[in-house]
Amino acid sequence: MKKLLLTALLSTLAAAALAEYPEKAITIVVPFAAGGPTDKVARDLGVVLSQKLGQPVIIENVGGAGGTLGAAKVAKAAPDGYSLLLHHIGMATSPALYRNMPYKTLEDFEYLGMINEVPMTVVGRPTLPANTFAELQKWLEANKGKINLANAGLGAASHLCGLLFQQSLKIDMTTVPYKGTAPAMNDLLGGQVDIMCDQTTNTTGQIEAGKIKAYAVTTPKRLTTPALSKLPTLDESGIKGFNVSIWHALYAPKGTPKAAMDKLNTALRASLKEPDFIKRQEALGAVVITDARTGPAEHKKFVEAEINKWGPAIKAAGQYAD
Ligand code: ASP
């Protein structure tokens, strides 16, 4: 009897605590370096989410191993609604790349909802002699065996894009992995690496300022963002069917209470409707998602479809890590 009373009391207390949720700052882990494209989305969203939730939102960068280290940290965190993960397409590509994944993508997380879709751009160091995609292709042919391609590690979006790019051109490049494409961009600007494939959220400003060379976009259609609208698609440049678009989404550790999930999802959906947020994302070439994928069930369904879409292509390319 006493035990029953205690259990009832505890669950009433837990329900009361959740009614107050959130009572303190929420941490969003970004599994890449600060200042990069995933980080930018998180910081921009964090500001709006914080207004909606009435609590600070702290961004913690846990880069390394193509995003799997940061994702693993959240998979193992307390499921109390105060630890979240903001990750990109790597959530769906990593399972095909790592023999020993430190978490189970579909089982270890609650799916909170999707945020945006972002095209990628093929960019080069400022001193690269090529100015157009055709010139880049010639330069790559002429420099086989000497080309350095930067990426954010196996499982990163830059890895996936670079992998497909090398396969399509049938040119092997030396990949140089970083903890995110923010440090990779620094080395591209400094000329230590030759080319990179990165989200427009990271490259638009540099392209606009003329600080890096830009050759093509990875989507089937040209982009409308002014700084990027002159760039050809890879498809029209001869790599038929090339289509890589990166998406970002929010996750919580498995077992996060439904009451917290509901509040987070309501805040997320409201944030995605904020005109200033939409405008800022559009200026960086990103498209904010407003369809059913901003809800947990459709988000999870989409990730499952992406795992099935990319897994076979990655396995066929024979790239693995332990
Ligand atoms: N853009 C990076 C990637 O290649 C990740 C990052 O630094 O945000 O996945």
PDB file of C-alpha atoms in Angstrom, residues 38-268:
ATOM      1  CA  THR A  38      25.162  22.782 -39.098  1.00  0.00           C
ATOM      2  CA  ASP A  39      26.229  25.086 -36.296  1.00  0.00           C
ATOM      3  CA  LYS A  40      24.784  28.095 -38.140  1.00  0.00           C
ATOM      4  CA  VAL A  41      21.383  26.417 -38.471  1.00  0.00           C
ATOM      5  CA  ALA A  42      21.438  25.462 -34.778  1.00  0.00           C
ATOM      6  CA  ARG A  43      22.404  28.936 -33.570  1.00  0.00           C
ATOM      7  CA  ASP A  44      19.802  30.603 -35.764  1.00  0.00           C
ATOM      8  CA  LEU A  45      17.082  28.165 -34.691  1.00  0.00           C
ATOM      9  CA  GLY A  46      18.278  28.301 -31.069  1.00  0.00           C
ATOM     10  CA  VAL A  47      17.457  32.017 -30.836  1.00  0.00           C
ATOM     11  CA  VAL A  48      13.852  31.508 -31.991  1.00  0.00           C
ATOM     12  CA  LEU A  49      13.364  28.289 -29.989  1.00  0.00           C
ATOM     13  CA  SER A  50      14.567  30.048 -26.870  1.00  0.00           C
ATOM     14  CA  GLN A  51      11.957  32.789 -27.343  1.00  0.00           C
ATOM     15  CA  LYS A  52       9.217  30.188 -27.805  1.00  0.00           C
ATOM     16  CA  LEU A  53      10.278  28.080 -24.807  1.00  0.00           C
ATOM     17  CA  GLY A  54      11.173  30.937 -22.459  1.00  0.00           C
ATOM     18  CA  GLN A  55      14.539  29.397 -21.567  1.00  0.00           C
ATOM     19  CA  PRO A  56      18.064  29.785 -22.912  1.00  0.00           C
ATOM     20  CA  VAL A  57      19.160  27.375 -25.637  1.00  0.00           C
ATOM     21  CA  ILE A  58      22.850  26.504 -25.448  1.00  0.00           C
ATOM     22  CA  ILE A  59      24.708  25.123 -28.468  1.00  0.00           C
ATOM     23  CA  GLU A  60      27.413  22.570 -27.699  1.00  0.00           C
ATOM     24  CA  ASN A  61      29.768  21.583 -30.518  1.00  0.00           C
ATOM     25  CA  VAL A  62      30.921  17.969 -30.366  1.00  0.00           C
ATOM     26  CA  GLY A  63      32.702  17.430 -33.673  1.00  0.00           C
ATOM     27  CA  GLY A  64      34.549  14.355 -34.916  1.00  0.00           C
ATOM     28  CA  ALA A  65      33.989  11.074 -36.757  1.00  0.00           C
ATOM     29  CA  GLY A  66      31.646  12.634 -39.307  1.00  0.00           C
ATOM     30  CA  GLY A  67      29.051  13.636 -36.703  1.00  0.00           C
ATOM     31  CA  THR A  68      28.780  10.245 -34.985  1.00  0.00           C
ATOM     32  CA  LEU A  69      30.542  11.381 -31.767  1.00  0.00           C
ATOM     33  CA  GLY A  70      28.060  14.173 -31.073  1.00  0.00           C
ATOM     34  CA  ALA A  71      25.079  11.996 -31.991  1.00  0.00           C
ATOM     35  CA  ALA A  72      26.351   9.242 -29.656  1.00  0.00           C
ATOM     36  CA  LYS A  73      26.640  11.750 -26.816  1.00  0.00           C
ATOM     37  CA  VAL A  74      22.953  12.657 -27.134  1.00  0.00           C
ATOM     38  CA  ALA A  75      21.868   9.011 -27.570  1.00  0.00           C
ATOM     39  CA  LYS A  76      23.431   8.334 -24.142  1.00  0.00           C
ATOM     40  CA  ALA A  77      22.251  11.555 -22.439  1.00  0.00           C
ATOM     41  CA  ALA A  78      19.495  11.658 -19.797  1.00  0.00           C
ATOM     42  CA  PRO A  79      16.116  11.621 -21.582  1.00  0.00           C
ATOM     43  CA  ASP A  80      14.775  14.632 -19.684  1.00  0.00           C
ATOM     44  CA  GLY A  81      14.119  17.086 -22.511  1.00  0.00           C
ATOM     45  CA  TYR A  82      17.223  19.152 -21.772  1.00  0.00           C
ATOM     46  CA  SER A  83      19.615  17.397 -24.192  1.00  0.00           C
ATOM     47  CA  LEU A  84      18.841  17.570 -27.903  1.00  0.00           C
ATOM     48  CA  LEU A  85      20.709  16.840 -31.115  1.00  0.00           C
ATOM     49  CA  LEU A  86      20.635  18.844 -34.312  1.00  0.00           C
ATOM     50  CA  HIS A  87      22.029  16.691 -37.098  1.00  0.00           C
ATOM     51  CA  HIS A  88      21.896  16.538 -40.878  1.00  0.00           C
ATOM     52  CA  ILE A  89      21.754  13.851 -43.568  1.00  0.00           C
ATOM     53  CA  GLY A  90      24.640  12.103 -41.765  1.00  0.00           C
ATOM     54  CA  MET A  91      21.987  10.601 -39.505  1.00  0.00           C
ATOM     55  CA  ALA A  92      20.952   8.505 -42.533  1.00  0.00           C
ATOM     56  CA  THR A  93      24.326   7.961 -44.235  1.00  0.00           C
ATOM     57  CA  SER A  94      26.471   6.989 -41.223  1.00  0.00           C
ATOM     58  CA  PRO A  95      24.811   3.587 -40.666  1.00  0.00           C
ATOM     59  CA  ALA A  96      26.069   2.500 -44.096  1.00  0.00           C
ATOM     60  CA  LEU A  97      29.579   3.829 -43.466  1.00  0.00           C
ATOM     61  CA  TYR A  98      30.505   2.624 -39.993  1.00  0.00           C
ATOM     62  CA  ARG A  99      30.929  -1.037 -39.115  1.00  0.00           C
ATOM     63  CA  ASN A 100      30.584  -0.230 -35.410  1.00  0.00           C
ATOM     64  CA  MET A 101      28.066   2.521 -34.946  1.00  0.00           C
ATOM     65  CA  PRO A 102      28.028   3.948 -31.391  1.00  0.00           C
ATOM     66  CA  TYR A 103      24.201   4.225 -31.474  1.00  0.00           C
ATOM     67  CA  LYS A 104      21.185   2.822 -33.315  1.00  0.00           C
ATOM     68  CA  THR A 105      19.786   5.538 -35.552  1.00  0.00           C
ATOM     69  CA  LEU A 106      16.177   4.388 -35.527  1.00  0.00           C
ATOM     70  CA  GLU A 107      16.035   3.036 -31.974  1.00  0.00           C
ATOM     71  CA  ASP A 108      18.072   5.330 -29.732  1.00  0.00           C
ATOM     72  CA  PHE A 109      16.344   8.647 -30.458  1.00  0.00           C
ATOM     73  CA  GLU A 110      13.000  10.344 -30.288  1.00  0.00           C
ATOM     74  CA  TYR A 111      12.381  12.114 -33.586  1.00  0.00           C
ATOM     75  CA  LEU A 112      11.362  15.716 -32.984  1.00  0.00           C
ATOM     76  CA  GLY A 113      10.897  17.139 -36.445  1.00  0.00           C
ATOM     77  CA  MET A 114      12.744  18.438 -39.484  1.00  0.00           C
ATOM     78  CA  ILE A 115      14.041  21.982 -39.961  1.00  0.00           C
ATOM     79  CA  ASN A 116      15.338  22.799 -43.429  1.00  0.00           C
ATOM     80  CA  GLU A 117      16.810  21.593 -46.696  1.00  0.00           C
ATOM     81  CA  VAL A 118      20.088  23.007 -47.967  1.00  0.00           C
ATOM     82  CA  PRO A 119      21.789  22.560 -51.331  1.00  0.00           C
ATOM     83  CA  MET A 120      25.542  22.134 -51.585  1.00  0.00           C
ATOM     84  CA  THR A 121      28.103  23.903 -53.719  1.00  0.00           C
ATOM     85  CA  VAL A 122      31.358  22.698 -55.229  1.00  0.00           C
ATOM     86  CA  VAL A 123      33.945  25.297 -54.250  1.00  0.00           C
ATOM     87  CA  GLY A 124      37.693  25.729 -54.625  1.00  0.00           C
ATOM     88  CA  ARG A 125      40.630  27.564 -53.047  1.00  0.00           C
ATOM     89  CA  PRO A 126      40.992  31.175 -54.226  1.00  0.00           C
ATOM     90  CA  THR A 127      44.284  30.402 -56.017  1.00  0.00           C
ATOM     91  CA  LEU A 128      42.868  27.543 -58.093  1.00  0.00           C
ATOM     92  CA  PRO A 129      43.428  28.467 -61.756  1.00  0.00           C
ATOM     93  CA  ALA A 130      40.007  27.148 -62.875  1.00  0.00           C
ATOM     94  CA  ASN A 131      37.154  29.659 -63.031  1.00  0.00           C
ATOM     95  CA  THR A 132      34.349  27.574 -64.520  1.00  0.00           C
ATOM     96  CA  PHE A 133      33.195  24.005 -63.971  1.00  0.00           C
ATOM     97  CA  ALA A 134      34.602  22.946 -67.358  1.00  0.00           C
ATOM     98  CA  GLU A 135      37.980  24.437 -66.392  1.00  0.00           C
ATOM     99  CA  LEU A 136      37.794  22.725 -63.004  1.00  0.00           C
ATOM    100  CA  GLN A 137      37.174  19.382 -64.676  1.00  0.00           C
ATOM    101  CA  LYS A 138      40.241  19.887 -66.904  1.00  0.00           C
ATOM    102  CA  TRP A 139      42.335  20.927 -63.905  1.00  0.00           C
ATOM    103  CA  LEU A 140      41.224  17.849 -61.946  1.00  0.00           C
ATOM    104  CA  GLU A 141      42.102  15.576 -64.900  1.00  0.00           C
ATOM    105  CA  ALA A 142      45.518  17.211 -65.217  1.00  0.00           C
ATOM    106  CA  ASN A 143      46.252  16.967 -61.486  1.00  0.00           C
ATOM    107  CA  LYS A 144      45.155  13.394 -60.752  1.00  0.00           C
ATOM    108  CA  GLY A 145      46.911  12.026 -57.671  1.00  0.00           C
ATOM    109  CA  LYS A 146      47.629  15.517 -56.306  1.00  0.00           C
ATOM    110  CA  ILE A 147      44.139  16.771 -55.458  1.00  0.00           C
ATOM    111  CA  ASN A 148      43.161  17.457 -51.836  1.00  0.00           C
ATOM    112  CA  LEU A 149      39.437  17.339 -51.117  1.00  0.00           C
ATOM    113  CA  ALA A 150      38.365  18.648 -47.700  1.00  0.00           C
ATOM    114  CA  ASN A 151      35.482  17.122 -45.786  1.00  0.00           C
ATOM    115  CA  ALA A 152      34.023  16.875 -42.284  1.00  0.00           C
ATOM    116  CA  GLY A 153      34.807  13.167 -41.882  1.00  0.00           C
ATOM    117  CA  LEU A 154      33.186   9.918 -42.970  1.00  0.00           C
ATOM    118  CA  GLY A 155      29.433  10.323 -42.677  1.00  0.00           C
ATOM    119  CA  ALA A 156      29.443  14.092 -43.142  1.00  0.00           C
ATOM    120  CA  ALA A 157      27.455  15.736 -45.913  1.00  0.00           C
ATOM    121  CA  SER A 158      30.698  16.955 -47.488  1.00  0.00           C
ATOM    122  CA  HIS A 159      31.903  13.349 -47.485  1.00  0.00           C
ATOM    123  CA  LEU A 160      28.773  12.055 -49.221  1.00  0.00           C
ATOM    124  CA  CYS A 161      28.857  14.813 -51.837  1.00  0.00           C
ATOM    125  CA  GLY A 162      32.623  14.408 -52.384  1.00  0.00           C
ATOM    126  CA  LEU A 163      32.252  10.653 -52.683  1.00  0.00           C
ATOM    127  CA  LEU A 164      29.574  10.917 -55.391  1.00  0.00           C
ATOM    128  CA  PHE A 165      31.542  13.674 -57.138  1.00  0.00           C
ATOM    129  CA  GLN A 166      34.717  11.547 -57.331  1.00  0.00           C
ATOM    130  CA  GLN A 167      32.721   8.541 -58.495  1.00  0.00           C
ATOM    131  CA  SER A 168      30.974  10.517 -61.226  1.00  0.00           C
ATOM    132  CA  LEU A 169      34.209  12.019 -62.546  1.00  0.00           C
ATOM    133  CA  LYS A 170      36.145   8.769 -61.990  1.00  0.00           C
ATOM    134  CA  ILE A 171      38.927  10.739 -60.323  1.00  0.00           C
ATOM    135  CA  ASP A 172      40.259   9.669 -56.922  1.00  0.00           C
ATOM    136  CA  MET A 173      41.160  12.483 -54.576  1.00  0.00           C
ATOM    137  CA  THR A 174      42.959  12.578 -51.235  1.00  0.00           C
ATOM    138  CA  THR A 175      40.341  13.417 -48.638  1.00  0.00           C
ATOM    139  CA  VAL A 176      41.381  15.637 -45.739  1.00  0.00           C
ATOM    140  CA  PRO A 177      38.931  15.238 -42.825  1.00  0.00           C
ATOM    141  CA  TYR A 178      38.120  18.024 -40.352  1.00  0.00           C
ATOM    142  CA  LYS A 179      35.789  18.239 -37.345  1.00  0.00           C
ATOM    143  CA  GLY A 180      33.443  20.307 -39.459  1.00  0.00           C
ATOM    144  CA  THR A 181      33.557  22.416 -42.592  1.00  0.00           C
ATOM    145  CA  ALA A 182      34.226  25.634 -40.634  1.00  0.00           C
ATOM    146  CA  PRO A 183      37.883  24.647 -40.077  1.00  0.00           C
ATOM    147  CA  ALA A 184      37.922  23.101 -43.574  1.00  0.00           C
ATOM    148  CA  MET A 185      36.787  26.447 -45.009  1.00  0.00           C
ATOM    149  CA  ASN A 186      39.679  28.197 -43.216  1.00  0.00           C
ATOM    150  CA  ASP A 187      42.139  25.857 -44.906  1.00  0.00           C
ATOM    151  CA  LEU A 188      40.415  26.266 -48.272  1.00  0.00           C
ATOM    152  CA  LEU A 189      40.723  30.047 -47.914  1.00  0.00           C
ATOM    153  CA  GLY A 190      44.384  29.577 -46.991  1.00  0.00           C
ATOM    154  CA  GLY A 191      45.013  27.279 -49.963  1.00  0.00           C
ATOM    155  CA  GLN A 192      45.991  24.211 -47.880  1.00  0.00           C
ATOM    156  CA  VAL A 193      43.254  22.150 -49.596  1.00  0.00           C
ATOM    157  CA  ASP A 194      42.024  22.409 -53.190  1.00  0.00           C
ATOM    158  CA  ILE A 195      38.294  21.781 -53.288  1.00  0.00           C
ATOM    159  CA  MET A 196      35.311  21.031 -51.097  1.00  0.00           C
ATOM    160  CA  CYS A 197      31.620  20.348 -51.369  1.00  0.00           C
ATOM    161  CA  ASP A 198      29.755  22.272 -48.693  1.00  0.00           C
ATOM    162  CA  GLN A 199      26.332  23.560 -47.757  1.00  0.00           C
ATOM    163  CA  THR A 200      25.318  26.968 -49.103  1.00  0.00           C
ATOM    164  CA  THR A 201      24.764  28.012 -45.468  1.00  0.00           C
ATOM    165  CA  ASN A 202      28.570  28.043 -45.184  1.00  0.00           C
ATOM    166  CA  THR A 203      29.643  29.033 -48.676  1.00  0.00           C
ATOM    167  CA  THR A 204      27.228  31.794 -49.732  1.00  0.00           C
ATOM    168  CA  GLY A 205      28.994  34.589 -47.805  1.00  0.00           C
ATOM    169  CA  GLN A 206      32.426  33.563 -49.080  1.00  0.00           C
ATOM    170  CA  ILE A 207      31.162  33.266 -52.665  1.00  0.00           C
ATOM    171  CA  GLU A 208      29.445  36.652 -52.430  1.00  0.00           C
ATOM    172  CA  ALA A 209      32.667  38.238 -51.132  1.00  0.00           C
ATOM    173  CA  GLY A 210      34.648  36.587 -53.954  1.00  0.00           C
ATOM    174  CA  LYS A 211      36.919  34.866 -51.444  1.00  0.00           C
ATOM    175  CA  ILE A 212      36.605  31.345 -52.866  1.00  0.00           C
ATOM    176  CA  LYS A 213      35.980  29.894 -56.310  1.00  0.00           C
ATOM    177  CA  ALA A 214      32.477  28.488 -56.861  1.00  0.00           C
ATOM    178  CA  TYR A 215      31.778  25.996 -59.646  1.00  0.00           C
ATOM    179  CA  ALA A 216      28.366  24.364 -59.352  1.00  0.00           C
ATOM    180  CA  VAL A 217      25.373  23.516 -57.191  1.00  0.00           C
ATOM    181  CA  THR A 218      24.367  19.963 -56.321  1.00  0.00           C
ATOM    182  CA  THR A 219      20.609  20.286 -56.810  1.00  0.00           C
ATOM    183  CA  PRO A 220      18.849  19.496 -60.117  1.00  0.00           C
ATOM    184  CA  LYS A 221      17.656  23.115 -60.418  1.00  0.00           C
ATOM    185  CA  ARG A 222      19.665  26.337 -60.244  1.00  0.00           C
ATOM    186  CA  LEU A 223      19.215  28.345 -57.047  1.00  0.00           C
ATOM    187  CA  THR A 224      17.422  31.667 -56.744  1.00  0.00           C
ATOM    188  CA  THR A 225      19.590  33.177 -53.970  1.00  0.00           C
ATOM    189  CA  PRO A 226      21.230  36.137 -55.784  1.00  0.00           C
ATOM    190  CA  ALA A 227      24.855  35.217 -54.963  1.00  0.00           C
ATOM    191  CA  LEU A 228      24.302  31.663 -56.229  1.00  0.00           C
ATOM    192  CA  SER A 229      21.892  32.062 -59.139  1.00  0.00           C
ATOM    193  CA  LYS A 230      24.652  32.148 -61.785  1.00  0.00           C
ATOM    194  CA  LEU A 231      26.109  28.820 -60.704  1.00  0.00           C
ATOM    195  CA  PRO A 232      25.295  25.903 -63.034  1.00  0.00           C
ATOM    196  CA  THR A 233      23.962  22.642 -61.635  1.00  0.00           C
ATOM    197  CA  LEU A 234      26.260  19.609 -61.746  1.00  0.00           C
ATOM    198  CA  ASP A 235      23.579  17.946 -63.848  1.00  0.00           C
ATOM    199  CA  GLU A 236      23.746  20.609 -66.572  1.00  0.00           C
ATOM    200  CA  SER A 237      27.556  20.533 -66.284  1.00  0.00           C
ATOM    201  CA  GLY A 238      27.604  16.942 -67.485  1.00  0.00           C
ATOM    202  CA  ILE A 239      27.215  14.904 -64.294  1.00  0.00           C
ATOM    203  CA  LYS A 240      23.758  13.680 -65.208  1.00  0.00           C
ATOM    204  CA  GLY A 241      21.335  13.058 -62.363  1.00  0.00           C
ATOM    205  CA  PHE A 242      23.583  14.477 -59.617  1.00  0.00           C
ATOM    206  CA  ASN A 243      21.227  15.456 -56.816  1.00  0.00           C
ATOM    207  CA  VAL A 244      22.341  16.019 -53.234  1.00  0.00           C
ATOM    208  CA  SER A 245      20.295  18.125 -50.873  1.00  0.00           C
ATOM    209  CA  ILE A 246      21.107  18.227 -47.181  1.00  0.00           C
ATOM    210  CA  TRP A 247      18.438  18.334 -44.489  1.00  0.00           C
ATOM    211  CA  HIS A 248      18.648  19.172 -40.816  1.00  0.00           C
ATOM    212  CA  ALA A 249      16.451  17.862 -38.017  1.00  0.00           C
ATOM    213  CA  LEU A 250      16.104  17.733 -34.238  1.00  0.00           C
ATOM    214  CA  TYR A 251      16.310  14.645 -31.998  1.00  0.00           C
ATOM    215  CA  ALA A 252      16.074  13.821 -28.305  1.00  0.00           C
ATOM    216  CA  PRO A 253      17.340  10.746 -26.461  1.00  0.00           C
ATOM    217  CA  LYS A 254      14.977   7.753 -26.532  1.00  0.00           C
ATOM    218  CA  GLY A 255      12.575   7.880 -23.611  1.00  0.00           C
ATOM    219  CA  THR A 256      12.234  11.664 -23.435  1.00  0.00           C
ATOM    220  CA  PRO A 257       8.763  12.180 -21.882  1.00  0.00           C
ATOM    221  CA  LYS A 258       5.932  12.854 -24.307  1.00  0.00           C
ATOM    222  CA  ALA A 259       4.953  16.067 -22.503  1.00  0.00           C
ATOM    223  CA  ALA A 260       8.439  17.502 -23.147  1.00  0.00           C
ATOM    224  CA  MET A 261       8.428  16.233 -26.742  1.00  0.00           C
ATOM    225  CA  ASP A 262       5.071  17.891 -27.384  1.00  0.00           C
ATOM    226  CA  LYS A 263       6.269  21.235 -26.027  1.00  0.00           C
ATOM    227  CA  LEU A 264       9.476  21.026 -28.032  1.00  0.00           C
ATOM    228  CA  ASN A 265       7.629  20.123 -31.208  1.00  0.00           C
ATOM    229  CA  THR A 266       5.116  22.955 -30.772  1.00  0.00           C
ATOM    230  CA  ALA A 267       8.028  25.378 -30.254  1.00  0.00           C
ATOM    231  CA  LEU A 268       9.868  23.968 -33.271  1.00  0.00           C
TER     232      LEU A 268
END
